[in-house]
Amino acid sequence: MSVLMNWAYCTNGFRDHPLDQTLEVLADLGYTGAAVTLDHGHLMPGASPAEVGRIAALARRLGLALAVETGGRYTLDPRRKHFPTLLHDEAGARVDFIREAMRIAADLGAPVVHLWSGIRPPEVPEAEAWDRLVRHCERLLGEADKVGVMLGFEPEPGMLVADLAGYERLRGLLGGHARFGLTLDIGHCRCLEPYDVPECVERALPYLVHVQIEDMRRGVHEHLEFGEGEIDFPPVLAALDGFGGLVAVELARHSHAAPDVARRSIEFLRRAHDLAGAGRSRR
């Protein structure tokens, strides 16, 4: 392998730890990055500049590169998961949230802000849903230009933009904007893409700004620890060779055992990375 991977961990998998402790644990385990989910108990929009600056200084001291993620389940509404999305009549609240996330990211020194489309509300026709998504993404890209961050758009199973083909369609409708990058979830590739996972990575590389990684099974959208699903990881990591962004473990439902899960995860990924390198050297 030509470079070491920038292993990170999504902070939504440390819901029972304060953000400070989360970053310290990750650094102690050898992670070099953290994907900070803006959510209750960690950083939220409205956090004071002093608090954001304190977290930025801590991450620098620990040697952690950062990205900002916006996929918290009940961040904006205590009763409705992920409500509102960019597809709802009330999408303005989501737009404002992502715009604030971009400003926080700039203050953190995080170059990427993650987002997704949301599930199409049944009362919204598909064509209208796409029109809404394009319109709101155009607004967000204007803000991204102002603050100097990249958007990392994630195709998500069950959402309007569910796969790589949907991302490519949306990117085309946005004129191939230079700040409209891709967040690729490796597990999702196994879950629903019609290609092998390494092929998905190769298809994604021209747009790739952020990676989420976990194990998964075909047709089942469940984030699993490494070794519990069906993905052969050395070829996947070989395909990612040269990617310089964060490769962030996303196990949001494993907070009850977060330190142990994070330790097992980085140990697994290091072994898989070594195997990928060995496979390349034999060719």
PDB file of C-alpha atoms in Angstrom:
ATOM      1  CA  MET A   1       0.000   0.000   0.000  1.00  0.00           C
ATOM      2  CA  SER A   2       1.351   3.423  -0.832  1.00  0.00           C
ATOM      3  CA  VAL A   3       0.052   5.282   2.242  1.00  0.00           C
ATOM      4  CA  LEU A   4      -1.353   4.470   5.642  1.00  0.00           C
ATOM      5  CA  MET A   5      -5.097   4.923   6.002  1.00  0.00           C
ATOM      6  CA  ASN A   6      -6.394   7.786   8.101  1.00  0.00           C
ATOM      7  CA  TRP A   7      -8.478   5.631  10.454  1.00  0.00           C
ATOM      8  CA  ALA A   8     -11.286   7.531  12.189  1.00  0.00           C
ATOM      9  CA  TYR A   9     -14.350   6.709  14.262  1.00  0.00           C
ATOM     10  CA  CYS A  10     -17.812   8.273  14.127  1.00  0.00           C
ATOM     11  CA  THR A  11     -18.627   9.890  17.462  1.00  0.00           C
ATOM     12  CA  ASN A  12     -22.250   8.706  17.192  1.00  0.00           C
ATOM     13  CA  GLY A  13     -20.806   5.385  18.383  1.00  0.00           C
ATOM     14  CA  PHE A  14     -19.746   6.998  21.682  1.00  0.00           C
ATOM     15  CA  ARG A  15     -23.111   8.345  22.852  1.00  0.00           C
ATOM     16  CA  ASP A  16     -22.358   7.509  26.509  1.00  0.00           C
ATOM     17  CA  HIS A  17     -19.101   9.514  26.534  1.00  0.00           C
ATOM     18  CA  PRO A  18     -18.617  13.279  26.488  1.00  0.00           C
ATOM     19  CA  LEU A  19     -16.961  14.438  23.292  1.00  0.00           C
ATOM     20  CA  ASP A  20     -13.699  15.266  25.081  1.00  0.00           C
ATOM     21  CA  GLN A  21     -13.411  11.723  26.444  1.00  0.00           C
ATOM     22  CA  THR A  22     -14.386  10.256  23.085  1.00  0.00           C
ATOM     23  CA  LEU A  23     -11.543  12.051  21.319  1.00  0.00           C
ATOM     24  CA  GLU A  24      -9.069  11.065  24.020  1.00  0.00           C
ATOM     25  CA  VAL A  25     -10.057   7.383  23.852  1.00  0.00           C
ATOM     26  CA  LEU A  26      -9.787   7.356  20.071  1.00  0.00           C
ATOM     27  CA  ALA A  27      -6.359   8.949  20.113  1.00  0.00           C
ATOM     28  CA  ASP A  28      -5.162   6.474  22.757  1.00  0.00           C
ATOM     29  CA  LEU A  29      -6.308   3.597  20.540  1.00  0.00           C
ATOM     30  CA  GLY A  30      -4.308   4.932  17.601  1.00  0.00           C
ATOM     31  CA  TYR A  31      -7.011   6.582  15.534  1.00  0.00           C
ATOM     32  CA  THR A  32      -5.872   9.645  13.605  1.00  0.00           C
ATOM     33  CA  GLY A  33      -9.317  11.089  12.969  1.00  0.00           C
ATOM     34  CA  ALA A  34     -12.854  11.526  14.274  1.00  0.00           C
ATOM     35  CA  ALA A  35     -16.093  12.083  12.391  1.00  0.00           C
ATOM     36  CA  VAL A  36     -17.961  14.368  14.784  1.00  0.00           C
ATOM     37  CA  THR A  37     -21.728  13.908  14.633  1.00  0.00           C
ATOM     38  CA  LEU A  38     -23.417  17.145  15.685  1.00  0.00           C
ATOM     39  CA  ASP A  39     -25.978  15.902  18.172  1.00  0.00           C
ATOM     40  CA  HIS A  40     -27.252  16.048  21.742  1.00  0.00           C
ATOM     41  CA  GLY A  41     -24.524  15.382  24.270  1.00  0.00           C
ATOM     42  CA  HIS A  42     -21.754  16.369  21.863  1.00  0.00           C
ATOM     43  CA  LEU A  43     -21.398  19.530  19.802  1.00  0.00           C
ATOM     44  CA  MET A  44     -24.668  21.048  18.634  1.00  0.00           C
ATOM     45  CA  PRO A  45     -25.444  24.018  16.428  1.00  0.00           C
ATOM     46  CA  GLY A  46     -25.530  26.985  18.739  1.00  0.00           C
ATOM     47  CA  ALA A  47     -22.405  25.852  20.567  1.00  0.00           C
ATOM     48  CA  SER A  48     -20.392  28.881  21.577  1.00  0.00           C
ATOM     49  CA  PRO A  49     -17.290  29.828  19.588  1.00  0.00           C
ATOM     50  CA  ALA A  50     -15.308  29.197  22.760  1.00  0.00           C
ATOM     51  CA  GLU A  51     -16.597  25.602  22.995  1.00  0.00           C
ATOM     52  CA  VAL A  52     -15.941  24.917  19.310  1.00  0.00           C
ATOM     53  CA  GLY A  53     -12.472  26.408  19.670  1.00  0.00           C
ATOM     54  CA  ARG A  54     -11.779  24.247  22.716  1.00  0.00           C
ATOM     55  CA  ILE A  55     -12.690  21.062  20.832  1.00  0.00           C
ATOM     56  CA  ALA A  56     -10.592  22.171  17.856  1.00  0.00           C
ATOM     57  CA  ALA A  57      -7.599  22.752  20.132  1.00  0.00           C
ATOM     58  CA  LEU A  58      -8.074  19.364  21.805  1.00  0.00           C
ATOM     59  CA  ALA A  59      -8.222  17.584  18.448  1.00  0.00           C
ATOM     60  CA  ARG A  60      -5.038  19.319  17.327  1.00  0.00           C
ATOM     61  CA  ARG A  61      -3.260  18.366  20.545  1.00  0.00           C
ATOM     62  CA  LEU A  62      -4.361  14.740  20.113  1.00  0.00           C
ATOM     63  CA  GLY A  63      -3.363  14.657  16.447  1.00  0.00           C
ATOM     64  CA  LEU A  64      -6.906  13.980  15.234  1.00  0.00           C
ATOM     65  CA  ALA A  65      -8.166  15.176  11.871  1.00  0.00           C
ATOM     66  CA  LEU A  66     -11.890  15.934  11.894  1.00  0.00           C
ATOM     67  CA  ALA A  67     -14.947  15.745   9.669  1.00  0.00           C
ATOM     68  CA  VAL A  68     -18.464  16.849  10.613  1.00  0.00           C
ATOM     69  CA  GLU A  69     -21.463  14.542  10.211  1.00  0.00           C
ATOM     70  CA  THR A  70     -25.124  15.581  10.383  1.00  0.00           C
ATOM     71  CA  GLY A  71     -27.013  12.282  10.590  1.00  0.00           C
ATOM     72  CA  GLY A  72     -28.196  12.337  14.204  1.00  0.00           C
ATOM     73  CA  ARG A  73     -31.561  10.629  14.594  1.00  0.00           C
ATOM     74  CA  TYR A  74     -33.474  13.125  16.746  1.00  0.00           C
ATOM     75  CA  THR A  75     -31.256  16.186  16.453  1.00  0.00           C
ATOM     76  CA  LEU A  76     -34.003  18.492  15.145  1.00  0.00           C
ATOM     77  CA  ASP A  77     -37.183  16.839  16.399  1.00  0.00           C
ATOM     78  CA  PRO A  78     -37.556  14.803  19.607  1.00  0.00           C
ATOM     79  CA  ARG A  79     -40.373  12.635  18.244  1.00  0.00           C
ATOM     80  CA  ARG A  80     -39.641  12.074  14.550  1.00  0.00           C
ATOM     81  CA  LYS A  81     -36.412  10.413  13.432  1.00  0.00           C
ATOM     82  CA  HIS A  82     -34.385  12.537  10.998  1.00  0.00           C
ATOM     83  CA  PHE A  83     -37.225  15.076  10.702  1.00  0.00           C
ATOM     84  CA  PRO A  84     -37.236  17.326   8.806  1.00  0.00           C
ATOM     85  CA  THR A  85     -35.144  16.248   5.828  1.00  0.00           C
ATOM     86  CA  LEU A  86     -34.330  18.260   2.728  1.00  0.00           C
ATOM     87  CA  LEU A  87     -37.478  16.776   1.147  1.00  0.00           C
ATOM     88  CA  HIS A  88     -40.092  17.963   3.680  1.00  0.00           C
ATOM     89  CA  ASP A  89     -42.147  21.158   3.537  1.00  0.00           C
ATOM     90  CA  GLU A  90     -40.228  22.164   6.695  1.00  0.00           C
ATOM     91  CA  ALA A  91     -36.832  21.618   5.032  1.00  0.00           C
ATOM     92  CA  GLY A  92     -35.667  25.097   6.030  1.00  0.00           C
ATOM     93  CA  ALA A  93     -34.753  23.797   9.484  1.00  0.00           C
ATOM     94  CA  ARG A  94     -32.527  21.111   7.944  1.00  0.00           C
ATOM     95  CA  VAL A  95     -30.921  23.635   5.597  1.00  0.00           C
ATOM     96  CA  ASP A  96     -30.176  25.959   8.510  1.00  0.00           C
ATOM     97  CA  PHE A  97     -28.748  23.028  10.495  1.00  0.00           C
ATOM     98  CA  ILE A  98     -26.376  22.024   7.696  1.00  0.00           C
ATOM     99  CA  ARG A  99     -25.347  25.629   7.110  1.00  0.00           C
ATOM    100  CA  GLU A 100     -24.470  25.935  10.798  1.00  0.00           C
ATOM    101  CA  ALA A 101     -22.632  22.604  10.569  1.00  0.00           C
ATOM    102  CA  MET A 102     -20.496  24.080   7.795  1.00  0.00           C
ATOM    103  CA  ARG A 103     -19.588  27.074   9.929  1.00  0.00           C
ATOM    104  CA  ILE A 104     -18.715  24.820  12.852  1.00  0.00           C
ATOM    105  CA  ALA A 105     -16.637  22.632  10.524  1.00  0.00           C
ATOM    106  CA  ALA A 106     -14.682  25.644   9.318  1.00  0.00           C
ATOM    107  CA  ASP A 107     -13.952  26.651  12.916  1.00  0.00           C
ATOM    108  CA  LEU A 108     -12.913  23.089  13.765  1.00  0.00           C
ATOM    109  CA  GLY A 109     -10.609  22.906  10.777  1.00  0.00           C
ATOM    110  CA  ALA A 110     -12.726  20.063   9.383  1.00  0.00           C
ATOM    111  CA  PRO A 111     -12.746  20.138   5.569  1.00  0.00           C
ATOM    112  CA  VAL A 112     -15.854  17.957   4.997  1.00  0.00           C
ATOM    113  CA  VAL A 113     -19.506  18.168   6.092  1.00  0.00           C
ATOM    114  CA  HIS A 114     -21.600  15.052   5.523  1.00  0.00           C
ATOM    115  CA  LEU A 115     -25.302  15.045   4.562  1.00  0.00           C
ATOM    116  CA  TRP A 116     -27.941  12.897   2.868  1.00  0.00           C
ATOM    117  CA  SER A 117     -31.289  13.379   1.121  1.00  0.00           C
ATOM    118  CA  GLY A 118     -33.771  11.782   3.501  1.00  0.00           C
ATOM    119  CA  ILE A 119     -36.661   9.433   2.769  1.00  0.00           C
ATOM    120  CA  ARG A 120     -39.220  10.807   0.298  1.00  0.00           C
ATOM    121  CA  PRO A 121     -42.412  11.732   2.177  1.00  0.00           C
ATOM    122  CA  PRO A 122     -45.316   9.780   0.679  1.00  0.00           C
ATOM    123  CA  GLU A 123     -47.255  12.975  -0.066  1.00  0.00           C
ATOM    124  CA  VAL A 124     -44.380  14.423  -2.131  1.00  0.00           C
ATOM    125  CA  PRO A 125     -44.193  13.199  -5.754  1.00  0.00           C
ATOM    126  CA  GLU A 126     -40.778  11.916  -6.793  1.00  0.00           C
ATOM    127  CA  ALA A 127     -40.174  14.671  -9.327  1.00  0.00           C
ATOM    128  CA  GLU A 128     -40.976  17.315  -6.707  1.00  0.00           C
ATOM    129  CA  ALA A 129     -38.697  15.586  -4.209  1.00  0.00           C
ATOM    130  CA  TRP A 130     -35.808  15.778  -6.668  1.00  0.00           C
ATOM    131  CA  ASP A 131     -36.589  19.437  -7.384  1.00  0.00           C
ATOM    132  CA  ARG A 132     -36.537  20.225  -3.667  1.00  0.00           C
ATOM    133  CA  LEU A 133     -33.287  18.362  -3.141  1.00  0.00           C
ATOM    134  CA  VAL A 134     -31.520  20.121  -5.993  1.00  0.00           C
ATOM    135  CA  ARG A 135     -32.778  23.523  -4.877  1.00  0.00           C
ATOM    136  CA  HIS A 136     -31.655  23.052  -1.291  1.00  0.00           C
ATOM    137  CA  CYS A 137     -28.288  21.585  -2.292  1.00  0.00           C
ATOM    138  CA  GLU A 138     -27.690  24.621  -4.494  1.00  0.00           C
ATOM    139  CA  ARG A 139     -28.265  26.862  -1.460  1.00  0.00           C
ATOM    140  CA  LEU A 140     -25.939  24.748   0.638  1.00  0.00           C
ATOM    141  CA  LEU A 141     -23.236  24.818  -2.002  1.00  0.00           C
ATOM    142  CA  GLY A 142     -23.394  28.607  -1.968  1.00  0.00           C
ATOM    143  CA  GLU A 143     -22.657  28.485   1.767  1.00  0.00           C
ATOM    144  CA  ALA A 144     -19.908  25.904   1.206  1.00  0.00           C
ATOM    145  CA  ASP A 145     -18.224  28.298  -1.209  1.00  0.00           C
ATOM    146  CA  LYS A 146     -18.362  31.060   1.398  1.00  0.00           C
ATOM    147  CA  VAL A 147     -16.888  29.076   4.296  1.00  0.00           C
ATOM    148  CA  GLY A 148     -14.524  26.908   2.254  1.00  0.00           C
ATOM    149  CA  VAL A 149     -15.688  23.370   3.071  1.00  0.00           C
ATOM    150  CA  MET A 150     -16.665  20.366   0.973  1.00  0.00           C
ATOM    151  CA  LEU A 151     -20.053  18.704   1.105  1.00  0.00           C
ATOM    152  CA  GLY A 152     -19.819  14.921   1.345  1.00  0.00           C
ATOM    153  CA  PHE A 153     -23.201  13.609   0.173  1.00  0.00           C
ATOM    154  CA  GLU A 154     -24.024  10.077   1.289  1.00  0.00           C
ATOM    155  CA  PRO A 155     -26.322   7.720  -0.639  1.00  0.00           C
ATOM    156  CA  GLU A 156     -28.357   5.943   2.038  1.00  0.00           C
ATOM    157  CA  PRO A 157     -30.505   2.788   1.633  1.00  0.00           C
ATOM    158  CA  GLY A 158     -34.196   3.656   1.630  1.00  0.00           C
ATOM    159  CA  MET A 159     -33.658   7.350   0.952  1.00  0.00           C
ATOM    160  CA  LEU A 160     -34.414   9.255  -2.251  1.00  0.00           C
ATOM    161  CA  VAL A 161     -30.720   9.083  -3.147  1.00  0.00           C
ATOM    162  CA  ALA A 162     -29.954   5.498  -2.189  1.00  0.00           C
ATOM    163  CA  ASP A 163     -26.988   4.471  -4.319  1.00  0.00           C
ATOM    164  CA  LEU A 164     -24.066   5.647  -6.427  1.00  0.00           C
ATOM    165  CA  ALA A 165     -26.246   6.047  -9.505  1.00  0.00           C
ATOM    166  CA  GLY A 166     -28.500   8.401  -7.539  1.00  0.00           C
ATOM    167  CA  TYR A 167     -25.499  10.415  -6.346  1.00  0.00           C
ATOM    168  CA  GLU A 168     -24.201  10.709  -9.901  1.00  0.00           C
ATOM    169  CA  ARG A 169     -27.621  11.867 -11.073  1.00  0.00           C
ATOM    170  CA  LEU A 170     -27.764  14.515  -8.359  1.00  0.00           C
ATOM    171  CA  ARG A 171     -24.212  15.661  -9.033  1.00  0.00           C
ATOM    172  CA  GLY A 172     -25.122  16.083 -12.690  1.00  0.00           C
ATOM    173  CA  LEU A 173     -28.197  18.139 -11.822  1.00  0.00           C
ATOM    174  CA  LEU A 174     -25.921  20.374  -9.739  1.00  0.00           C
ATOM    175  CA  GLY A 175     -23.596  20.933 -12.666  1.00  0.00           C
ATOM    176  CA  GLY A 176     -20.785  18.829 -11.205  1.00  0.00           C
ATOM    177  CA  HIS A 177     -20.117  21.512  -8.591  1.00  0.00           C
ATOM    178  CA  ALA A 178     -16.541  21.229  -7.335  1.00  0.00           C
ATOM    179  CA  ARG A 179     -17.627  21.251  -3.671  1.00  0.00           C
ATOM    180  CA  PHE A 180     -20.241  18.510  -4.077  1.00  0.00           C
ATOM    181  CA  GLY A 181     -18.267  15.439  -3.062  1.00  0.00           C
ATOM    182  CA  LEU A 182     -19.277  11.933  -2.057  1.00  0.00           C
ATOM    183  CA  THR A 183     -19.422  10.164   1.290  1.00  0.00           C
ATOM    184  CA  LEU A 184     -19.188   6.452   0.535  1.00  0.00           C
ATOM    185  CA  ASP A 185     -20.438   3.973   3.126  1.00  0.00           C
ATOM    186  CA  ILE A 186     -18.649   0.682   2.469  1.00  0.00           C
ATOM    187  CA  GLY A 187     -21.359  -1.397   4.128  1.00  0.00           C
ATOM    188  CA  HIS A 188     -24.029   0.167   1.936  1.00  0.00           C
ATOM    189  CA  CYS A 189     -22.115  -1.013  -1.125  1.00  0.00           C
ATOM    190  CA  ARG A 190     -22.531  -4.602   0.018  1.00  0.00           C
ATOM    191  CA  CYS A 191     -26.117  -3.996   1.101  1.00  0.00           C
ATOM    192  CA  LEU A 192     -27.560  -2.758  -2.179  1.00  0.00           C
ATOM    193  CA  GLU A 193     -25.154  -1.849  -4.983  1.00  0.00           C
ATOM    194  CA  PRO A 194     -25.173  -4.125  -8.052  1.00  0.00           C
ATOM    195  CA  TYR A 195     -21.346  -4.223  -8.102  1.00  0.00           C
ATOM    196  CA  ASP A 196     -18.680  -5.813  -5.947  1.00  0.00           C
ATOM    197  CA  VAL A 197     -17.560  -3.501  -3.141  1.00  0.00           C
ATOM    198  CA  PRO A 198     -14.088  -2.792  -4.620  1.00  0.00           C
ATOM    199  CA  GLU A 199     -15.769  -1.857  -7.916  1.00  0.00           C
ATOM    200  CA  CYS A 200     -17.982   0.594  -6.026  1.00  0.00           C
ATOM    201  CA  VAL A 201     -14.901   2.173  -4.453  1.00  0.00           C
ATOM    202  CA  GLU A 202     -13.231   2.565  -7.834  1.00  0.00           C
ATOM    203  CA  ARG A 203     -16.397   4.135  -9.266  1.00  0.00           C
ATOM    204  CA  ALA A 204     -16.579   6.517  -6.291  1.00  0.00           C
ATOM    205  CA  LEU A 205     -12.943   7.633  -6.203  1.00  0.00           C
ATOM    206  CA  PRO A 206     -13.265  10.645  -8.562  1.00  0.00           C
ATOM    207  CA  TYR A 207     -15.771  12.260  -6.168  1.00  0.00           C
ATOM    208  CA  LEU A 208     -14.745  10.751  -2.839  1.00  0.00           C
ATOM    209  CA  VAL A 209     -14.192  13.078   0.136  1.00  0.00           C
ATOM    210  CA  HIS A 210     -15.237  10.932   3.114  1.00  0.00           C
ATOM    211  CA  VAL A 211     -15.607   7.202   3.866  1.00  0.00           C
ATOM    212  CA  GLN A 212     -17.707   5.394   6.442  1.00  0.00           C
ATOM    213  CA  ILE A 213     -16.824   1.757   7.027  1.00  0.00           C
ATOM    214  CA  GLU A 214     -18.350  -1.247   8.788  1.00  0.00           C
ATOM    215  CA  ASP A 215     -19.410  -4.774   7.870  1.00  0.00           C
ATOM    216  CA  MET A 216     -22.811  -5.586   6.359  1.00  0.00           C
ATOM    217  CA  ARG A 217     -24.803  -8.328   4.633  1.00  0.00           C
ATOM    218  CA  ARG A 218     -26.504  -8.280   1.272  1.00  0.00           C
ATOM    219  CA  GLY A 219     -29.992  -6.805   1.434  1.00  0.00           C
ATOM    220  CA  VAL A 220     -29.875  -5.989   5.158  1.00  0.00           C
ATOM    221  CA  HIS A 221     -29.175  -2.414   6.245  1.00  0.00           C
ATOM    222  CA  GLU A 222     -27.583  -3.232   9.588  1.00  0.00           C
ATOM    223  CA  HIS A 223     -24.174  -1.876  10.607  1.00  0.00           C
ATOM    224  CA  LEU A 224     -22.115  -4.785  11.916  1.00  0.00           C
ATOM    225  CA  GLU A 225     -18.749  -5.153  13.562  1.00  0.00           C
ATOM    226  CA  PHE A 226     -15.996  -6.311  11.251  1.00  0.00           C
ATOM    227  CA  GLY A 227     -16.132 -10.053  10.682  1.00  0.00           C
ATOM    228  CA  GLU A 228     -19.861 -10.318  11.390  1.00  0.00           C
ATOM    229  CA  GLY A 229     -20.960  -9.554   7.821  1.00  0.00           C
ATOM    230  CA  GLU A 230     -20.006 -10.599   4.308  1.00  0.00           C
ATOM    231  CA  ILE A 231     -17.405  -8.053   3.155  1.00  0.00           C
ATOM    232  CA  ASP A 232     -13.881  -9.143   2.210  1.00  0.00           C
ATOM    233  CA  PHE A 233     -11.978  -6.082   3.389  1.00  0.00           C
ATOM    234  CA  PRO A 234      -8.406  -6.416   2.009  1.00  0.00           C
ATOM    235  CA  PRO A 235      -9.557  -5.867  -1.620  1.00  0.00           C
ATOM    236  CA  VAL A 236     -11.701  -2.929  -0.466  1.00  0.00           C
ATOM    237  CA  LEU A 237      -8.757  -1.270   1.280  1.00  0.00           C
ATOM    238  CA  ALA A 238      -6.560  -1.966  -1.743  1.00  0.00           C
ATOM    239  CA  ALA A 239      -9.098  -0.107  -3.880  1.00  0.00           C
ATOM    240  CA  LEU A 240      -8.989   2.799  -1.395  1.00  0.00           C
ATOM    241  CA  ASP A 241      -5.191   3.013  -1.666  1.00  0.00           C
ATOM    242  CA  GLY A 242      -4.182   6.658  -2.035  1.00  0.00           C
ATOM    243  CA  PHE A 243      -7.373   8.137  -0.574  1.00  0.00           C
ATOM    244  CA  GLY A 244      -6.266  10.808   1.892  1.00  0.00           C
ATOM    245  CA  GLY A 245      -9.517  11.563   3.703  1.00  0.00           C
ATOM    246  CA  LEU A 246     -10.967   9.959   6.807  1.00  0.00           C
ATOM    247  CA  VAL A 247     -11.980   6.290   6.766  1.00  0.00           C
ATOM    248  CA  ALA A 248     -14.417   6.389   9.678  1.00  0.00           C
ATOM    249  CA  VAL A 249     -15.864   3.357  11.460  1.00  0.00           C
ATOM    250  CA  GLU A 250     -19.628   3.853  11.803  1.00  0.00           C
ATOM    251  CA  LEU A 251     -21.164   1.683  14.525  1.00  0.00           C
ATOM    252  CA  ALA A 252     -23.757   4.004  16.026  1.00  0.00           C
ATOM    253  CA  ARG A 253     -25.605   1.231  17.880  1.00  0.00           C
ATOM    254  CA  HIS A 254     -22.531  -0.015  19.732  1.00  0.00           C
ATOM    255  CA  SER A 255     -22.148   2.785  22.274  1.00  0.00           C
ATOM    256  CA  HIS A 256     -22.731   0.374  25.168  1.00  0.00           C
ATOM    257  CA  ALA A 257     -19.282  -1.089  24.450  1.00  0.00           C
ATOM    258  CA  ALA A 258     -17.697   1.765  22.533  1.00  0.00           C
ATOM    259  CA  PRO A 259     -14.062   1.567  23.747  1.00  0.00           C
ATOM    260  CA  ASP A 260     -13.856  -2.187  23.169  1.00  0.00           C
ATOM    261  CA  VAL A 261     -15.603  -1.990  19.804  1.00  0.00           C
ATOM    262  CA  ALA A 262     -13.330   0.854  18.702  1.00  0.00           C
ATOM    263  CA  ARG A 263     -10.253  -1.144  19.765  1.00  0.00           C
ATOM    264  CA  ARG A 264     -11.388  -4.279  17.927  1.00  0.00           C
ATOM    265  CA  SER A 265     -12.239  -2.212  14.869  1.00  0.00           C
ATOM    266  CA  ILE A 266      -8.855  -0.553  14.443  1.00  0.00           C
ATOM    267  CA  GLU A 267      -7.065  -3.848  15.093  1.00  0.00           C
ATOM    268  CA  PHE A 268      -9.164  -5.523  12.384  1.00  0.00           C
ATOM    269  CA  LEU A 269      -8.617  -2.701   9.901  1.00  0.00           C
ATOM    270  CA  ARG A 270      -4.861  -2.686  10.455  1.00  0.00           C
ATOM    271  CA  ARG A 271      -4.688  -6.435   9.809  1.00  0.00           C
ATOM    272  CA  ALA A 272      -6.835  -6.102   6.683  1.00  0.00           C
ATOM    273  CA  HIS A 273      -4.682  -3.206   5.485  1.00  0.00           C
ATOM    274  CA  ASP A 274      -1.535  -5.287   5.975  1.00  0.00           C
ATOM    275  CA  LEU A 275      -3.092  -8.149   3.985  1.00  0.00           C
ATOM    276  CA  ALA A 276      -4.033  -5.754   1.203  1.00  0.00           C
ATOM    277  CA  GLY A 277      -0.446  -4.515   1.052  1.00  0.00           C
ATOM    278  CA  ALA A 278       0.903  -8.059   1.022  1.00  0.00           C
ATOM    279  CA  GLY A 279      -1.417  -8.931  -1.839  1.00  0.00           C
ATOM    280  CA  ARG A 280      -0.154  -5.989  -3.857  1.00  0.00           C
ATOM    281  CA  SER A 281       3.511  -6.822  -3.207  1.00  0.00           C
ATOM    282  CA  ARG A 282       3.056 -10.360  -4.597  1.00  0.00           C
ATOM    283  CA  ARG A 283       1.743  -9.078  -7.917  1.00  0.00           C
TER     284      ARG A 283
END
